[in-house]
mmCIF file with all atom_site columns, C-alpha atoms in Angstrom:
data_model
loop_
_atom_site.group_PDB
_atom_site.id
_atom_site.type_symbol
_atom_site.label_atom_id
_atom_site.label_alt_id
_atom_site.label_comp_id
_atom_site.label_asym_id
_atom_site.label_entity_id
_atom_site.label_seq_id
_atom_site.pdbx_PDB_ins_code
_atom_site.Cartn_x
_atom_site.Cartn_y
_atom_site.Cartn_z
_atom_site.occupancy
_atom_site.B_iso_or_equiv
_atom_site.pdbx_formal_charge
_atom_site.auth_seq_id
_atom_site.auth_comp_id
_atom_site.auth_asym_id
_atom_site.auth_atom_id
_atom_site.pdbx_PDB_model_num
ATOM 1   C CA . LEU A 1 1   ? 26.130  -21.002 -14.209 1.00 93.00 ? 1   LEU A CA 1
ATOM 2   C CA . ALA A 1 2   ? 28.744  -22.060 -11.662 1.00 89.00 ? 2   ALA A CA 1
ATOM 3   C CA . VAL A 1 3   ? 31.484  -20.307 -13.640 1.00 93.00 ? 3   VAL A CA 1
ATOM 4   C CA . LEU A 1 4   ? 29.435  -17.111 -13.908 1.00 95.00 ? 4   LEU A CA 1
ATOM 5   C CA . ALA A 1 5   ? 28.701  -17.213 -10.171 1.00 94.00 ? 5   ALA A CA 1
ATOM 6   C CA . ALA A 1 6   ? 32.398  -17.786 -9.355  1.00 93.00 ? 6   ALA A CA 1
ATOM 7   C CA . ARG A 1 7   ? 33.395  -14.891 -11.614 1.00 95.00 ? 7   ARG A CA 1
ATOM 8   C CA . GLU A 1 8   ? 31.118  -12.673 -9.526  1.00 96.00 ? 8   GLU A CA 1
ATOM 9   C CA . GLY A 1 9   ? 32.791  -13.852 -6.310  1.00 95.00 ? 9   GLY A CA 1
ATOM 10  C CA . VAL A 1 10  ? 30.326  -16.499 -5.141  1.00 94.00 ? 10  VAL A CA 1
ATOM 11  C CA . THR A 1 11  ? 32.129  -19.219 -3.234  1.00 90.00 ? 11  THR A CA 1
ATOM 12  C CA . GLY A 1 12  ? 31.122  -22.480 -1.625  1.00 85.00 ? 12  GLY A CA 1
ATOM 13  C CA . ILE A 1 13  ? 32.243  -24.112 1.566   1.00 85.00 ? 13  ILE A CA 1
ATOM 14  C CA . PRO A 1 14  ? 35.338  -26.307 1.257   1.00 89.00 ? 14  PRO A CA 1
ATOM 15  C CA . ASP A 1 15  ? 33.803  -29.160 3.283   1.00 92.00 ? 15  ASP A CA 1
ATOM 16  C CA . MET A 1 16  ? 30.372  -29.266 1.637   1.00 90.00 ? 16  MET A CA 1
ATOM 17  C CA . LEU A 1 17  ? 30.474  -33.059 1.414   1.00 91.00 ? 17  LEU A CA 1
ATOM 18  C CA . GLU A 1 18  ? 32.125  -34.165 4.645   1.00 90.00 ? 18  GLU A CA 1
ATOM 19  C CA . GLY A 1 19  ? 31.606  -31.122 6.871   1.00 90.00 ? 19  GLY A CA 1
ATOM 20  C CA . PRO A 1 20  ? 29.430  -30.960 9.998   1.00 89.00 ? 20  PRO A CA 1
ATOM 21  C CA . ARG A 1 21  ? 26.601  -29.432 7.937   1.00 87.00 ? 21  ARG A CA 1
ATOM 22  C CA . GLY A 1 22  ? 27.519  -31.109 4.663   1.00 90.00 ? 22  GLY A CA 1
ATOM 23  C CA . PHE A 1 23  ? 25.834  -33.491 2.285   1.00 90.00 ? 23  PHE A CA 1
ATOM 24  C CA . GLY A 1 24  ? 27.054  -36.636 4.080   1.00 91.00 ? 24  GLY A CA 1
ATOM 25  C CA . ILE A 1 25  ? 25.466  -35.719 7.407   1.00 90.00 ? 25  ILE A CA 1
ATOM 26  C CA . ALA A 1 26  ? 22.319  -34.469 5.678   1.00 92.00 ? 26  ALA A CA 1
ATOM 27  C CA . MET A 1 27  ? 21.848  -37.728 3.769   1.00 91.00 ? 27  MET A CA 1
ATOM 28  C CA . SER A 1 28  ? 23.084  -40.424 6.178   1.00 89.00 ? 28  SER A CA 1
ATOM 29  C CA . ASP A 1 29  ? 23.957  -41.271 9.739   1.00 87.00 ? 29  ASP A CA 1
ATOM 30  C CA . GLY A 1 30  ? 27.751  -41.173 9.827   1.00 84.00 ? 30  GLY A CA 1
ATOM 31  C CA . PRO A 1 31  ? 28.994  -41.583 6.234   1.00 91.00 ? 31  PRO A CA 1
ATOM 32  C CA . ASP A 1 32  ? 32.101  -43.674 5.601   1.00 91.00 ? 32  ASP A CA 1
ATOM 33  C CA . TRP A 1 33  ? 34.020  -41.555 3.078   1.00 90.00 ? 33  TRP A CA 1
ATOM 34  C CA . ARG A 1 34  ? 36.731  -44.183 2.506   1.00 91.00 ? 34  ARG A CA 1
ATOM 35  C CA . GLU A 1 35  ? 34.039  -46.672 1.522   1.00 90.00 ? 35  GLU A CA 1
ATOM 36  C CA . ALA A 1 36  ? 32.338  -44.058 -0.646  1.00 86.00 ? 36  ALA A CA 1
ATOM 37  C CA . VAL A 1 37  ? 35.418  -43.593 -2.831  1.00 90.00 ? 37  VAL A CA 1
ATOM 38  C CA . ALA A 1 38  ? 36.975  -47.072 -2.547  1.00 93.00 ? 38  ALA A CA 1
ATOM 39  C CA . THR A 1 39  ? 35.808  -48.254 -5.972  1.00 91.00 ? 39  THR A CA 1
ATOM 40  C CA . LEU A 1 40  ? 35.869  -45.003 -7.955  1.00 90.00 ? 40  LEU A CA 1
ATOM 41  C CA . ASP A 1 41  ? 38.525  -46.424 -10.263 1.00 91.00 ? 41  ASP A CA 1
ATOM 42  C CA . SER A 1 42  ? 36.926  -49.837 -10.813 1.00 90.00 ? 42  SER A CA 1
ATOM 43  C CA . GLU A 1 43  ? 33.125  -49.787 -10.404 1.00 88.00 ? 43  GLU A CA 1
ATOM 44  C CA . TRP A 1 44  ? 30.835  -47.930 -12.726 1.00 87.00 ? 44  TRP A CA 1
ATOM 45  C CA . THR A 1 45  ? 27.135  -47.570 -11.900 1.00 84.00 ? 45  THR A CA 1
ATOM 46  C CA . ILE A 1 46  ? 26.293  -47.280 -15.587 1.00 85.00 ? 46  ILE A CA 1
ATOM 47  C CA . THR A 1 47  ? 27.159  -50.963 -16.063 1.00 83.00 ? 47  THR A CA 1
ATOM 48  C CA . ARG A 1 48  ? 24.281  -51.851 -13.725 1.00 79.00 ? 48  ARG A CA 1
ATOM 49  C CA . MET A 1 49  ? 21.700  -49.638 -15.412 1.00 79.00 ? 49  MET A CA 1
ATOM 50  C CA . THR A 1 50  ? 18.605  -51.221 -16.930 1.00 77.00 ? 50  THR A CA 1
ATOM 51  C CA . VAL A 1 51  ? 15.727  -50.099 -19.082 1.00 82.00 ? 51  VAL A CA 1
ATOM 52  C CA . LYS A 1 52  ? 12.483  -49.612 -17.183 1.00 89.00 ? 52  LYS A CA 1
ATOM 53  C CA . ALA A 1 53  ? 10.186  -52.262 -18.635 1.00 90.00 ? 53  ALA A CA 1
ATOM 54  C CA . HIS A 1 54  ? 6.889   -50.943 -17.271 1.00 97.00 ? 54  HIS A CA 1
ATOM 55  C CA . ALA A 1 55  ? 5.628   -47.484 -16.276 1.00 97.00 ? 55  ALA A CA 1
ATOM 56  C CA . CYS A 1 56  ? 5.410   -48.358 -12.578 1.00 97.00 ? 56  CYS A CA 1
ATOM 57  C CA . CYS A 1 57  ? 7.507   -49.370 -9.576  1.00 97.00 ? 57  CYS A CA 1
ATOM 58  C CA . GLY A 1 58  ? 10.246  -51.877 -10.429 1.00 96.00 ? 58  GLY A CA 1
ATOM 59  C CA . HIS A 1 59  ? 9.232   -54.129 -7.542  1.00 97.00 ? 59  HIS A CA 1
ATOM 60  C CA . ASN A 1 60  ? 6.173   -55.010 -9.672  1.00 98.00 ? 60  ASN A CA 1
ATOM 61  C CA . PHE A 1 61  ? 8.151   -56.042 -12.744 1.00 97.00 ? 61  PHE A CA 1
ATOM 62  C CA . ALA A 1 62  ? 8.702   -59.780 -12.154 1.00 98.00 ? 62  ALA A CA 1
ATOM 63  C CA . ALA A 1 63  ? 5.036   -60.359 -11.324 1.00 98.00 ? 63  ALA A CA 1
ATOM 64  C CA . LEU A 1 64  ? 3.931   -58.343 -14.360 1.00 98.00 ? 64  LEU A CA 1
ATOM 65  C CA . ASP A 1 65  ? 6.300   -60.260 -16.619 1.00 98.00 ? 65  ASP A CA 1
ATOM 66  C CA . GLY A 1 66  ? 4.874   -63.486 -15.164 1.00 98.00 ? 66  GLY A CA 1
ATOM 67  C CA . ILE A 1 67  ? 1.325   -62.409 -15.974 1.00 98.00 ? 67  ILE A CA 1
ATOM 68  C CA . ARG A 1 68  ? 2.302   -61.562 -19.532 1.00 98.00 ? 68  ARG A CA 1
ATOM 69  C CA . ALA A 1 69  ? 4.099   -64.911 -19.904 1.00 98.00 ? 69  ALA A CA 1
ATOM 70  C CA . LEU A 1 70  ? 1.057   -66.848 -18.667 1.00 98.00 ? 70  LEU A CA 1
ATOM 71  C CA . MET A 1 71  ? -1.381  -64.855 -20.790 1.00 97.00 ? 71  MET A CA 1
ATOM 72  C CA . THR A 1 72  ? 0.738   -65.461 -23.887 1.00 97.00 ? 72  THR A CA 1
ATOM 73  C CA . ALA A 1 73  ? 1.600   -69.119 -23.249 1.00 98.00 ? 73  ALA A CA 1
ATOM 74  C CA . HIS A 1 74  ? -2.004  -70.100 -22.556 1.00 98.00 ? 74  HIS A CA 1
ATOM 75  C CA . ASN A 1 75  ? -3.690  -67.694 -24.979 1.00 97.00 ? 75  ASN A CA 1
ATOM 76  C CA . LEU A 1 76  ? -5.693  -66.081 -22.165 1.00 97.00 ? 76  LEU A CA 1
ATOM 77  C CA . THR A 1 77  ? -7.809  -62.964 -22.214 1.00 96.00 ? 77  THR A CA 1
ATOM 78  C CA . GLU A 1 78  ? -9.032  -61.010 -19.218 1.00 95.00 ? 78  GLU A CA 1
ATOM 79  C CA . ALA A 1 79  ? -12.353 -62.892 -19.483 1.00 96.00 ? 79  ALA A CA 1
ATOM 80  C CA . ASP A 1 80  ? -10.470 -66.131 -18.719 1.00 98.00 ? 80  ASP A CA 1
ATOM 81  C CA . ILE A 1 81  ? -9.148  -64.856 -15.378 1.00 98.00 ? 81  ILE A CA 1
ATOM 82  C CA . ASP A 1 82  ? -10.830 -65.641 -12.095 1.00 98.00 ? 82  ASP A CA 1
ATOM 83  C CA . GLN A 1 83  ? -7.914  -64.845 -9.742  1.00 98.00 ? 83  GLN A CA 1
ATOM 84  C CA . ILE A 1 84  ? -4.329  -63.622 -9.932  1.00 98.00 ? 84  ILE A CA 1
ATOM 85  C CA . HIS A 1 85  ? -1.972  -64.531 -7.108  1.00 98.00 ? 85  HIS A CA 1
ATOM 86  C CA . ALA A 1 86  ? 1.522   -63.078 -6.747  1.00 98.00 ? 86  ALA A CA 1
ATOM 87  C CA . ARG A 1 87  ? 4.126   -64.599 -4.434  1.00 98.00 ? 87  ARG A CA 1
ATOM 88  C CA . VAL A 1 88  ? 6.826   -61.976 -3.972  1.00 98.00 ? 88  VAL A CA 1
ATOM 89  C CA . TYR A 1 89  ? 9.642   -60.765 -1.719  1.00 98.00 ? 89  TYR A CA 1
ATOM 90  C CA . ARG A 1 90  ? 8.723   -58.560 1.254   1.00 97.00 ? 90  ARG A CA 1
ATOM 91  C CA . ALA A 1 91  ? 9.611   -55.195 -0.318  1.00 97.00 ? 91  ALA A CA 1
ATOM 92  C CA . THR A 1 92  ? 7.123   -55.776 -3.123  1.00 98.00 ? 92  THR A CA 1
ATOM 93  C CA . ALA A 1 93  ? 4.333   -56.580 -0.686  1.00 98.00 ? 93  ALA A CA 1
ATOM 94  C CA . GLU A 1 94  ? 5.154   -53.636 1.573   1.00 97.00 ? 94  GLU A CA 1
ATOM 95  C CA . ILE A 1 95  ? 5.756   -51.014 -1.114  1.00 97.00 ? 95  ILE A CA 1
ATOM 96  C CA . CYS A 1 96  ? 3.314   -52.216 -3.786  1.00 98.00 ? 96  CYS A CA 1
ATOM 97  C CA . GLY A 1 97  ? 0.567   -53.922 -1.814  1.00 97.00 ? 97  GLY A CA 1
ATOM 98  C CA . ASN A 1 98  ? -2.045  -51.151 -2.033  1.00 97.00 ? 98  ASN A CA 1
ATOM 99  C CA . PRO A 1 99  ? -5.226  -52.886 -3.266  1.00 96.00 ? 99  PRO A CA 1
ATOM 100 C CA . ASP A 1 100 ? -7.169  -49.675 -3.911  1.00 96.00 ? 100 ASP A CA 1
ATOM 101 C CA . PRO A 1 101 ? -5.008  -46.804 -5.177  1.00 98.00 ? 101 PRO A CA 1
ATOM 102 C CA . LYS A 1 102 ? -6.718  -43.428 -5.418  1.00 97.00 ? 102 LYS A CA 1
ATOM 103 C CA . THR A 1 103 ? -4.091  -41.454 -7.361  1.00 97.00 ? 103 THR A CA 1
ATOM 104 C CA . ALA A 1 104 ? -1.739  -42.058 -10.266 1.00 98.00 ? 104 ALA A CA 1
ATOM 105 C CA . ALA A 1 105 ? 1.230   -42.073 -7.873  1.00 97.00 ? 105 ALA A CA 1
ATOM 106 C CA . GLU A 1 106 ? -0.444  -44.677 -5.652  1.00 98.00 ? 106 GLU A CA 1
ATOM 107 C CA . ALA A 1 107 ? -1.391  -46.787 -8.689  1.00 98.00 ? 107 ALA A CA 1
ATOM 108 C CA . ARG A 1 108 ? 2.219   -46.917 -9.915  1.00 98.00 ? 108 ARG A CA 1
ATOM 109 C CA . PHE A 1 109 ? 3.022   -48.535 -6.575  1.00 98.00 ? 109 PHE A CA 1
ATOM 110 C CA . SER A 1 110 ? 0.036   -50.902 -6.579  1.00 98.00 ? 110 SER A CA 1
ATOM 111 C CA . LEU A 1 111 ? 0.718   -54.432 -7.763  1.00 98.00 ? 111 LEU A CA 1
ATOM 112 C CA . PRO A 1 112 ? -3.010  -55.294 -7.789  1.00 98.00 ? 112 PRO A CA 1
ATOM 113 C CA . TYR A 1 113 ? -3.770  -52.341 -10.060 1.00 98.00 ? 113 TYR A CA 1
ATOM 114 C CA . CYS A 1 114 ? -0.760  -52.897 -12.330 1.00 98.00 ? 114 CYS A CA 1
ATOM 115 C CA . ALA A 1 115 ? -1.443  -56.648 -12.522 1.00 98.00 ? 115 ALA A CA 1
ATOM 116 C CA . ALA A 1 116 ? -5.011  -55.946 -13.645 1.00 98.00 ? 116 ALA A CA 1
ATOM 117 C CA . VAL A 1 117 ? -3.757  -53.507 -16.281 1.00 98.00 ? 117 VAL A CA 1
ATOM 118 C CA . MET A 1 118 ? -1.195  -56.048 -17.531 1.00 98.00 ? 118 MET A CA 1
ATOM 119 C CA . ALA A 1 119 ? -3.812  -58.792 -17.749 1.00 98.00 ? 119 ALA A CA 1
ATOM 120 C CA . ARG A 1 120 ? -6.238  -56.540 -19.603 1.00 97.00 ? 120 ARG A CA 1
ATOM 121 C CA . ARG A 1 121 ? -3.861  -54.745 -21.969 1.00 96.00 ? 121 ARG A CA 1
ATOM 122 C CA . GLY A 1 122 ? -0.623  -56.757 -22.107 1.00 96.00 ? 122 GLY A CA 1
ATOM 123 C CA . THR A 1 123 ? 1.463   -53.774 -21.051 1.00 96.00 ? 123 THR A CA 1
ATOM 124 C CA . VAL A 1 124 ? 1.649   -51.050 -18.412 1.00 98.00 ? 124 VAL A CA 1
ATOM 125 C CA . VAL A 1 125 ? 2.262   -47.616 -19.945 1.00 97.00 ? 125 VAL A CA 1
ATOM 126 C CA . PRO A 1 126 ? 1.968   -44.015 -18.674 1.00 97.00 ? 126 PRO A CA 1
ATOM 127 C CA . SER A 1 127 ? -1.580  -43.565 -19.975 1.00 97.00 ? 127 SER A CA 1
ATOM 128 C CA . ASP A 1 128 ? -2.710  -46.412 -17.671 1.00 98.00 ? 128 ASP A CA 1
ATOM 129 C CA . PHE A 1 129 ? -2.395  -43.910 -14.802 1.00 98.00 ? 129 PHE A CA 1
ATOM 130 C CA . SER A 1 130 ? -4.701  -41.223 -16.194 1.00 97.00 ? 130 SER A CA 1
ATOM 131 C CA . ASP A 1 131 ? -7.819  -40.300 -14.224 1.00 97.00 ? 131 ASP A CA 1
ATOM 132 C CA . GLU A 1 132 ? -9.943  -42.127 -16.802 1.00 97.00 ? 132 GLU A CA 1
ATOM 133 C CA . ALA A 1 133 ? -7.853  -45.302 -16.603 1.00 98.00 ? 133 ALA A CA 1
ATOM 134 C CA . LEU A 1 134 ? -7.838  -45.237 -12.798 1.00 97.00 ? 134 LEU A CA 1
ATOM 135 C CA . ALA A 1 135 ? -11.636 -45.075 -12.788 1.00 97.00 ? 135 ALA A CA 1
ATOM 136 C CA . ASP A 1 136 ? -12.123 -47.977 -15.227 1.00 98.00 ? 136 ASP A CA 1
ATOM 137 C CA . PRO A 1 137 ? -14.534 -50.395 -13.501 1.00 98.00 ? 137 PRO A CA 1
ATOM 138 C CA . ALA A 1 138 ? -13.242 -53.487 -15.333 1.00 97.00 ? 138 ALA A CA 1
ATOM 139 C CA . THR A 1 139 ? -9.662  -52.799 -14.253 1.00 98.00 ? 139 THR A CA 1
ATOM 140 C CA . ARG A 1 140 ? -10.802 -52.145 -10.673 1.00 98.00 ? 140 ARG A CA 1
ATOM 141 C CA . ALA A 1 141 ? -12.864 -55.349 -10.615 1.00 98.00 ? 141 ALA A CA 1
ATOM 142 C CA . LEU A 1 142 ? -9.896  -57.419 -11.777 1.00 98.00 ? 142 LEU A CA 1
ATOM 143 C CA . ALA A 1 143 ? -7.530  -55.646 -9.357  1.00 98.00 ? 143 ALA A CA 1
ATOM 144 C CA . ALA A 1 144 ? -9.833  -56.707 -6.512  1.00 98.00 ? 144 ALA A CA 1
ATOM 145 C CA . ARG A 1 145 ? -9.140  -60.331 -7.492  1.00 98.00 ? 145 ARG A CA 1
ATOM 146 C CA . VAL A 1 146 ? -5.348  -59.996 -7.152  1.00 98.00 ? 146 VAL A CA 1
ATOM 147 C CA . SER A 1 147 ? -3.740  -61.353 -3.989  1.00 98.00 ? 147 SER A CA 1
ATOM 148 C CA . ILE A 1 148 ? -0.180  -60.950 -2.756  1.00 98.00 ? 148 ILE A CA 1
ATOM 149 C CA . GLU A 1 149 ? 1.819   -63.238 -0.481  1.00 98.00 ? 149 GLU A CA 1
ATOM 150 C CA . ILE A 1 150 ? 5.430   -63.096 0.686   1.00 98.00 ? 150 ILE A CA 1
ATOM 151 C CA . ASP A 1 151 ? 7.383   -66.131 -0.505  1.00 98.00 ? 151 ASP A CA 1
ATOM 152 C CA . PRO A 1 152 ? 10.372  -67.028 1.723   1.00 98.00 ? 152 PRO A CA 1
ATOM 153 C CA . ARG A 1 153 ? 12.352  -68.259 -1.320  1.00 97.00 ? 153 ARG A CA 1
ATOM 154 C CA . HIS A 1 154 ? 11.915  -64.934 -3.055  1.00 98.00 ? 154 HIS A CA 1
ATOM 155 C CA . GLU A 1 155 ? 12.685  -63.007 0.134   1.00 97.00 ? 155 GLU A CA 1
ATOM 156 C CA . ALA A 1 156 ? 15.961  -64.955 0.467   1.00 97.00 ? 156 ALA A CA 1
ATOM 157 C CA . ALA A 1 157 ? 16.907  -64.133 -3.149  1.00 97.00 ? 157 ALA A CA 1
ATOM 158 C CA . PHE A 1 158 ? 16.294  -60.386 -2.755  1.00 96.00 ? 158 PHE A CA 1
ATOM 159 C CA . PRO A 1 159 ? 18.090  -58.015 -3.392  1.00 93.00 ? 159 PRO A CA 1
ATOM 160 C CA . ALA A 1 160 ? 20.435  -59.965 -5.667  1.00 93.00 ? 160 ALA A CA 1
ATOM 161 C CA . LEU A 1 161 ? 17.328  -60.952 -7.610  1.00 95.00 ? 161 LEU A CA 1
ATOM 162 C CA . ARG A 1 162 ? 13.823  -59.502 -7.684  1.00 96.00 ? 162 ARG A CA 1
ATOM 163 C CA . PRO A 1 163 ? 11.727  -62.620 -8.262  1.00 98.00 ? 163 PRO A CA 1
ATOM 164 C CA . ALA A 1 164 ? 8.002   -63.362 -8.288  1.00 98.00 ? 164 ALA A CA 1
ATOM 165 C CA . SER A 1 165 ? 5.851   -66.417 -8.838  1.00 98.00 ? 165 SER A CA 1
ATOM 166 C CA . THR A 1 166 ? 2.616   -65.436 -10.472 1.00 98.00 ? 166 THR A CA 1
ATOM 167 C CA . GLY A 1 167 ? -0.422  -67.682 -10.545 1.00 98.00 ? 167 GLY A CA 1
ATOM 168 C CA . ILE A 1 168 ? -3.577  -67.330 -12.559 1.00 98.00 ? 168 ILE A CA 1
ATOM 169 C CA . THR A 1 169 ? -6.694  -69.322 -11.779 1.00 98.00 ? 169 THR A CA 1
ATOM 170 C CA . THR A 1 170 ? -8.919  -69.374 -14.828 1.00 98.00 ? 170 THR A CA 1
ATOM 171 C CA . THR A 1 171 ? -12.693 -69.169 -14.882 1.00 97.00 ? 171 THR A CA 1
ATOM 172 C CA . GLY A 1 172 ? -12.548 -72.774 -16.138 1.00 96.00 ? 172 GLY A CA 1
ATOM 173 C CA . GLY A 1 173 ? -10.712 -73.844 -12.980 1.00 96.00 ? 173 GLY A CA 1
ATOM 174 C CA . ARG A 1 174 ? -7.176  -74.264 -14.338 1.00 97.00 ? 174 ARG A CA 1
ATOM 175 C CA . SER A 1 175 ? -4.304  -73.194 -12.064 1.00 98.00 ? 175 SER A CA 1
ATOM 176 C CA . LEU A 1 176 ? -1.355  -71.794 -13.986 1.00 98.00 ? 176 LEU A CA 1
ATOM 177 C CA . GLU A 1 177 ? 1.937   -70.548 -12.569 1.00 98.00 ? 177 GLU A CA 1
ATOM 178 C CA . HIS A 1 178 ? 5.045   -68.823 -13.807 1.00 98.00 ? 178 HIS A CA 1
ATOM 179 C CA . THR A 1 179 ? 8.166   -67.982 -11.806 1.00 98.00 ? 179 THR A CA 1
ATOM 180 C CA . GLN A 1 180 ? 10.141  -65.001 -13.018 1.00 97.00 ? 180 GLN A CA 1
ATOM 181 C CA . PRO A 1 181 ? 13.598  -64.935 -11.380 1.00 95.00 ? 181 PRO A CA 1
ATOM 182 C CA . THR A 1 182 ? 14.154  -61.197 -11.798 1.00 89.00 ? 182 THR A CA 1
#
């Protein structure tokens, strides 16, 4: 499309990145172009890419993995769970702390909702954000028993790591915990 447009005489501005009305000014407050290109020959973003493990915000992942680990290690079902407690870094609490999401988009960013789904189903997949899934009373009841707390150790580790310590208190009174470093 760009070639066809150019053939017809369409041109762009020569300073579209660094100009006074360019991309840099539009997307930041005073871009440092030397810094932006300093590692073009040695750093490749693709080497830091990961597979998205759950169909929700990545800040939830360590806590969700912790729930799955506890459920598996102790052969728990949702009926065994009295409370779920997640100790996380600040960004998780701030971005994913919504205890009562109303929409699919809000639910993807709700650790209480996603934790309840993980405990009930063992996974968090796209269909868990359908209108029917969002209205499920059992999921909502379990989500209401999920608490979130900022852990200074996890806050200090972020962003190099994205840790969480997840606790489950069983209906029988056992307190179980799993720390997931990232």
